[in-house]
Every structure is written in structure tokens, then in C-alpha cells.
Amino acid sequence: MRKMEWAGRSNHIGGIPRGMVFVAVGAFAKAVASLFNSTSVQNADALIHLVRSRPPGVPLITVSNHMSTLDDPVMWGFKGFPSMDAKLARWVLAAEDICFKNALLSYFFRLGCKSGKCIPITRGAGIYQEHMNEALERLRDGAWRYLHTFPEGKVSQEDSPIRRLKWGTASLIVRAPITPIVLPIVHHGLEDVMPENFFFGKRPPFPLWNKKIKIVVGEPIEFDLPKLRQEAISTSRNISFPRVGWPITSPCGLDEAAQRCLFTAMSEQMWAVMEKLRSSLKHS
């Protein structure tokens, strides 16, 4: 069952509540990113161009590291980004246990509170859970085909390499009817704006100010899917995996073992690109 999916539809009450909330949340993001803190973005034009203008029918997936609970929406608050336009805004995968604890929170996160257009994901429920199917549908939705993911799966504020990426994003890329453009983004500084351990192990009640936020937008990641599939099939013949009953993907018919090999290879490719961006940002 999809939790409050109706609230996330564009025609919910004529789209008026969503539009109003997106303006408010977008203004909040811009205030935190550009007024109370300073934000610099490398290669911002690449992101803005793909958000505003892509080849017809081609979905966009942006992936980033996860430094704080305010990454989304504040990372979209830099100057020039259309953060207050509900039609251009991304869908985002959000932890069900944090953002969808009750009916009120579920409604707000579906509609627009914090960032809006959120899809609840149950941690540990696997890549074939029902809400991953909903995310896949969003990649088919015409002009709405823009999804953001945090493939690390949770916040990490340590000054260390990006953690191993979960397989969910790779599975969406493979299962999408039209292969998405995958754009990597890495940021630093939002962990200072909303630290996890600010006072007695708790976050501050409000975002902190006078911090420096740095964002770097990479170039689209090219996946040679036919080659990766063949390599996954070959590799899976020599590896034993515990089976959990995944369906066979179409149209390539990969079994569970081959899917695991494929998603692992794609996640490692994304990780390498993101880690390279993180290193360049750290020394900039």
C-alpha cells in the first residue's frame, strides 16, 4: 500500500496547496543557502540546464552524498536554481521512519513540507518494495521525470570517503523504460548548518548561520548497460548469493544473482565518480 500517494498528485486540490508550500519551502532554502550562509556551486549550469531542458521523454536522476537532514531542500537553494517552481522540482526518496511517522507528517512530506514530492522508503525492505515501484512510475511521468536520491541511505557527517552505495538507485536506472540521465552532485558544509550533535547529542532547533556551503555538480555518468549486463551474467555464474526472491527483470531476463552483480558494478561506478568529486571539493 502506498502511503498518502493521493497527496503527492499534481491535481490534488487543483495543485494550489503544493504551489503555496513550494514557494514557502523554496524561499526557506534560498534564505538558508544564500542569505544566512554563503553557497558556492561549481558547474551549476549543467544541473540547471538538465532540470529545465532535457531530450523529450528522458528522465533525470540526480545523486548526492548525505551530510545532514537539511540537505534537501537547502542544497537546491543556491542562486539561479528554480527551487520555488513545483513543476520543475524533483521527486525525492525519503526515509519512512523519519518523514512519515504519522498522518500529518505524511501529508506534509507528500505535499511539500520540508521539500515536497517525497516518496517514502522503508529501510531494509529491499529494492522491490512498493514505493520503489512508485519511484519508477515517477520516471515515466512526462515532464515530472526528475528524481533525486541519496544512495548512501542515511546521513553521515564524518570527514571520510563516501560510504558504500545502496543498490536502489542502480535498480531504478536499470528498470526505467528509458535510461535516465544520471547526474552526480557532492556537497560540503551542510553538516555545519545542521550538525547532528550540536547540544547534548541533538540537532539545533534552527539552521546555523555564517557557514560556507560548497557544491560541485559533475558530468552525467555514462553506463554501458549492455556490457555491464553481460559482465554481470558472466560473473554471477561463479558467485553464490543468498536468494531473497527477486523477480526476473525485463526485457533482459537477469536472474537474482546477475542483478546483484549488475547493481554492485553500477553502484561502484557511481561511488568512484562521487568520491572523485568529493576529493576535488575538499581541496578546492
Coordinates of C-alpha atoms in Angstrom, one line a residue:
M1 CA 0.0 0.0 0.0
R2 CA 1.3 3.4 -1.0
K3 CA 1.1 5.9 1.9
M4 CA -0.9 9.0 1.0
E5 CA 0.0 8.8 -2.7
W6 CA -3.0 11.0 -3.5
A7 CA -1.5 13.9 -1.6
G8 CA 1.5 13.9 -4.0
R9 CA -0.5 14.1 -7.2
S10 CA -0.3 17.3 -9.2
N11 CA -4.1 17.7 -9.3
H12 CA -4.6 17.4 -5.5
I13 CA -7.0 20.4 -4.7
G14 CA -6.0 21.9 -8.1
G15 CA -2.3 21.9 -7.2
I16 CA -2.9 25.0 -5.0
P17 CA -1.5 23.7 -1.7
R18 CA 1.6 22.3 -3.4
G19 CA 2.3 25.5 -5.2
M20 CA 2.0 27.5 -2.0
V21 CA 4.1 25.2 0.0
F22 CA 6.8 25.0 -2.6
V23 CA 7.1 28.8 -2.7
A24 CA 7.5 28.9 1.1
V25 CA 10.0 26.0 1.2
G26 CA 11.9 27.4 -1.7
A27 CA 12.1 30.7 0.0
F28 CA 13.4 29.0 3.1
A29 CA 16.0 27.1 1.2
K30 CA 17.2 30.2 -0.5
A31 CA 17.4 32.1 2.7
V32 CA 19.4 29.4 4.4
A33 CA 21.7 28.8 1.5
S34 CA 22.2 32.3 0.1
L35 CA 21.2 34.8 2.8
F36 CA 22.3 33.4 6.2
N37 CA 25.1 31.3 4.8
S38 CA 27.3 31.5 1.7
T39 CA 27.0 28.9 -1.0
S40 CA 29.3 28.4 -4.0
V41 CA 28.4 25.9 -6.8
Q42 CA 30.8 24.6 -9.4
N43 CA 29.2 23.6 -12.7
A44 CA 25.7 24.8 -11.7
D45 CA 24.7 25.4 -15.3
A46 CA 24.9 21.7 -16.1
L47 CA 22.3 21.0 -13.4
I48 CA 20.0 23.9 -14.2
H49 CA 20.1 23.0 -17.9
L50 CA 19.1 19.4 -17.3
V51 CA 16.3 20.4 -14.9
R52 CA 14.9 22.9 -17.4
S53 CA 15.6 21.3 -20.7
R54 CA 16.3 17.6 -21.5
P55 CA 15.7 15.5 -24.6
P56 CA 11.9 14.7 -24.8
G57 CA 10.9 11.8 -22.6
V58 CA 14.3 11.3 -21.0
P59 CA 14.2 11.2 -17.1
L60 CA 16.8 12.7 -14.8
I61 CA 18.2 11.2 -11.7
T62 CA 20.5 13.3 -9.5
V63 CA 22.5 11.5 -6.8
S64 CA 24.4 13.1 -3.9
N65 CA 26.1 12.4 -0.6
H66 CA 24.0 12.9 2.5
M67 CA 25.6 15.2 5.1
S68 CA 22.5 16.5 7.1
T69 CA 18.8 16.3 7.4
L70 CA 18.6 19.7 5.7
D71 CA 20.5 18.6 2.5
D72 CA 17.1 18.7 0.8
P73 CA 15.8 21.4 0.3
V74 CA 18.8 23.6 1.2
M75 CA 21.1 22.2 -1.5
W76 CA 18.6 23.5 -4.1
G77 CA 18.6 27.0 -2.6
F78 CA 21.6 28.4 -4.5
K79 CA 21.2 31.4 -6.7
G80 CA 19.7 30.6 -10.1
F81 CA 18.1 27.3 -9.3
P82 CA 14.3 27.2 -9.7
S83 CA 13.7 25.9 -6.2
M84 CA 10.2 27.5 -5.9
D85 CA 8.8 26.0 -9.1
A86 CA 6.7 22.9 -8.2
K87 CA 6.6 21.8 -11.8
L88 CA 10.4 21.6 -12.1
A89 CA 11.1 20.3 -8.6
R90 CA 12.5 16.8 -8.2
W91 CA 10.9 13.9 -6.5
V92 CA 13.0 12.5 -3.7
L93 CA 13.2 9.2 -1.8
A94 CA 12.7 9.9 1.9
A95 CA 13.0 7.6 5.0
E96 CA 9.6 6.5 6.1
D97 CA 10.6 6.2 9.7
I98 CA 11.7 9.8 9.8
C99 CA 9.5 11.7 7.4
F100 CA 6.2 9.7 7.6
K101 CA 5.8 8.9 11.3
N102 CA 2.1 10.0 11.3
A103 CA -0.7 11.2 9.1
L104 CA 0.2 14.9 9.5
L105 CA 3.8 14.4 8.6
S106 CA 2.9 12.1 5.8
Y107 CA 0.6 14.6 4.2
F108 CA 3.1 17.5 4.5
F109 CA 6.1 15.5 3.1
R110 CA 3.9 14.2 0.3
L111 CA 2.7 17.7 -0.4
G112 CA 5.5 20.0 0.2
C113 CA 6.7 20.4 3.8
K114 CA 10.5 20.4 4.0
S115 CA 10.9 19.6 0.4
G116 CA 7.7 18.2 -1.0
K117 CA 7.2 15.5 -3.6
C118 CA 8.6 12.9 -1.3
I119 CA 8.3 9.1 -1.8
P120 CA 8.5 7.1 1.5
I121 CA 11.1 4.3 1.5
T122 CA 11.2 1.7 4.2
R123 CA 14.7 1.0 5.2
G124 CA 15.6 -2.7 5.0
A125 CA 12.5 -3.5 2.8
G126 CA 14.6 -4.0 -0.3
I127 CA 14.7 -2.6 -3.8
Y128 CA 11.5 -4.2 -4.9
Q129 CA 9.3 -2.6 -2.2
E130 CA 6.1 -1.0 -3.4
H131 CA 7.3 2.6 -3.1
M132 CA 10.3 1.8 -5.3
N133 CA 7.7 0.9 -7.9
E134 CA 6.2 4.3 -7.3
A135 CA 9.6 6.0 -7.8
L136 CA 9.9 4.1 -11.1
E137 CA 6.5 5.4 -12.2
R138 CA 7.7 9.0 -11.5
L139 CA 10.5 8.4 -14.0
R140 CA 7.7 7.7 -16.6
D141 CA 5.7 10.8 -15.8
G142 CA 6.5 13.1 -18.7
A143 CA 7.7 16.5 -17.6
W144 CA 7.8 15.2 -14.0
R145 CA 10.6 12.7 -14.7
Y146 CA 13.1 14.1 -12.2
L147 CA 14.2 12.1 -9.2
H148 CA 16.8 12.8 -6.5
T149 CA 18.3 10.0 -4.4
F150 CA 20.8 9.8 -1.5
P151 CA 22.3 6.4 -2.4
E152 CA 24.3 6.2 0.9
G153 CA 21.0 5.6 2.6
K154 CA 21.5 7.8 5.6
V155 CA 23.2 10.9 7.0
S156 CA 27.0 10.8 7.6
Q157 CA 28.8 13.8 8.9
E158 CA 32.2 12.3 9.2
D159 CA 35.0 13.8 7.1
S160 CA 35.7 10.5 5.4
P161 CA 35.2 8.8 2.0
I162 CA 31.6 8.4 0.8
R163 CA 30.2 5.1 2.1
R164 CA 29.2 2.1 0.0
L165 CA 26.2 3.0 -2.1
K166 CA 22.9 1.0 -1.7
W167 CA 21.6 -0.7 -4.8
G168 CA 18.3 1.2 -5.0
T169 CA 19.4 3.9 -7.4
A170 CA 21.1 1.4 -9.7
S171 CA 18.0 -0.7 -9.8
L172 CA 15.9 2.3 -10.9
I173 CA 18.3 3.1 -13.7
V174 CA 18.1 -0.5 -15.0
R175 CA 14.3 -0.8 -14.6
A176 CA 13.4 2.6 -16.1
P177 CA 11.8 2.2 -19.6
I178 CA 14.0 5.0 -20.9
T179 CA 17.5 5.1 -19.4
P180 CA 17.8 8.2 -17.2
I181 CA 20.5 10.8 -17.3
V182 CA 22.4 10.3 -14.0
L183 CA 24.0 13.5 -12.7
P184 CA 26.3 13.3 -9.6
I185 CA 26.4 16.1 -7.0
V186 CA 28.6 16.3 -4.0
H187 CA 28.4 19.0 -1.3
H188 CA 30.2 20.0 1.9
G189 CA 29.2 22.4 4.7
L190 CA 25.6 21.5 5.3
E191 CA 26.8 19.3 8.2
D192 CA 27.8 22.6 9.8
V193 CA 24.5 24.2 9.1
M194 CA 22.6 21.3 10.8
P195 CA 25.0 19.3 12.9
E196 CA 23.7 16.0 14.3
N197 CA 25.5 16.5 17.7
F198 CA 25.1 20.2 18.4
F199 CA 23.8 20.2 22.0
F200 CA 23.7 17.1 24.2
G201 CA 23.7 14.9 21.1
K202 CA 20.8 16.7 19.4
R203 CA 20.4 18.9 16.4
P204 CA 19.9 22.7 16.8
P205 CA 16.3 23.9 16.7
F206 CA 17.1 26.1 13.7
P207 CA 19.7 26.1 10.9
L208 CA 23.0 27.7 12.0
W209 CA 24.4 30.7 10.0
N210 CA 27.7 32.2 8.8
K211 CA 28.7 28.8 7.4
K212 CA 30.3 28.0 4.0
I213 CA 28.5 25.6 1.8
K214 CA 30.2 24.1 -1.2
I215 CA 28.6 22.2 -4.0
V216 CA 30.1 20.6 -7.1
V217 CA 28.0 19.2 -9.9
G218 CA 29.7 16.6 -12.0
E219 CA 29.1 15.5 -15.6
P220 CA 26.4 12.8 -16.4
I221 CA 27.6 9.3 -15.6
E222 CA 27.7 7.1 -18.7
F223 CA 26.6 3.5 -18.1
D224 CA 27.3 0.9 -20.8
L225 CA 24.3 -1.2 -19.8
P226 CA 24.6 -3.9 -22.5
K227 CA 28.3 -4.5 -21.5
L228 CA 27.5 -4.3 -17.8
R229 CA 24.7 -6.8 -18.2
Q230 CA 26.9 -9.3 -20.0
E231 CA 29.6 -9.0 -17.4
A232 CA 27.0 -9.4 -14.6
I233 CA 25.7 -12.6 -16.2
S234 CA 29.3 -14.0 -16.5
T235 CA 30.3 -13.0 -13.0
S236 CA 27.2 -14.4 -11.4
R237 CA 27.9 -17.9 -12.7
N238 CA 30.8 -18.1 -10.3
I239 CA 29.3 -16.5 -7.2
S240 CA 26.8 -17.8 -4.7
F241 CA 24.3 -15.4 -3.3
P242 CA 21.6 -15.9 -0.7
R243 CA 18.3 -15.7 -2.6
V244 CA 15.5 -13.4 -1.4
G245 CA 13.1 -14.0 -4.3
W246 CA 13.7 -11.0 -6.6
P247 CA 11.7 -11.0 -9.8
I248 CA 13.4 -11.5 -13.1
T249 CA 14.0 -8.1 -14.7
S250 CA 12.7 -7.4 -18.2
P251 CA 13.5 -7.2 -21.0
C252 CA 16.9 -8.7 -20.3
G253 CA 15.7 -11.5 -18.1
L254 CA 18.5 -11.3 -15.5
D255 CA 18.1 -13.6 -12.6
E256 CA 18.7 -12.5 -9.0
A257 CA 22.4 -13.3 -8.9
A258 CA 23.1 -11.4 -12.1
Q259 CA 21.0 -8.4 -10.9
R260 CA 23.1 -8.3 -7.7
C261 CA 26.3 -8.3 -9.8
L262 CA 24.9 -5.6 -12.1
F263 CA 23.7 -3.3 -9.3
T264 CA 27.0 -3.7 -7.5
A265 CA 29.0 -2.8 -10.5
M266 CA 26.8 0.3 -11.3
S267 CA 26.9 1.4 -7.6
E268 CA 30.7 1.1 -7.6
Q269 CA 30.9 3.2 -10.7
M270 CA 28.7 5.9 -9.2
W271 CA 30.7 5.8 -6.0
A272 CA 34.0 6.3 -7.8
V273 CA 32.7 9.4 -9.6
M274 CA 31.2 10.8 -6.4
E275 CA 34.3 10.2 -4.4
K276 CA 36.4 11.9 -7.0
L277 CA 34.1 14.9 -6.8
R278 CA 34.4 14.8 -3.0
S279 CA 38.2 14.9 -3.1
S280 CA 38.2 17.8 -5.6
L281 CA 35.7 19.7 -3.4
K282 CA 37.7 19.1 -0.3
H283 CA 40.9 20.6 -1.9
S284 CA 39.2 23.5 -3.6

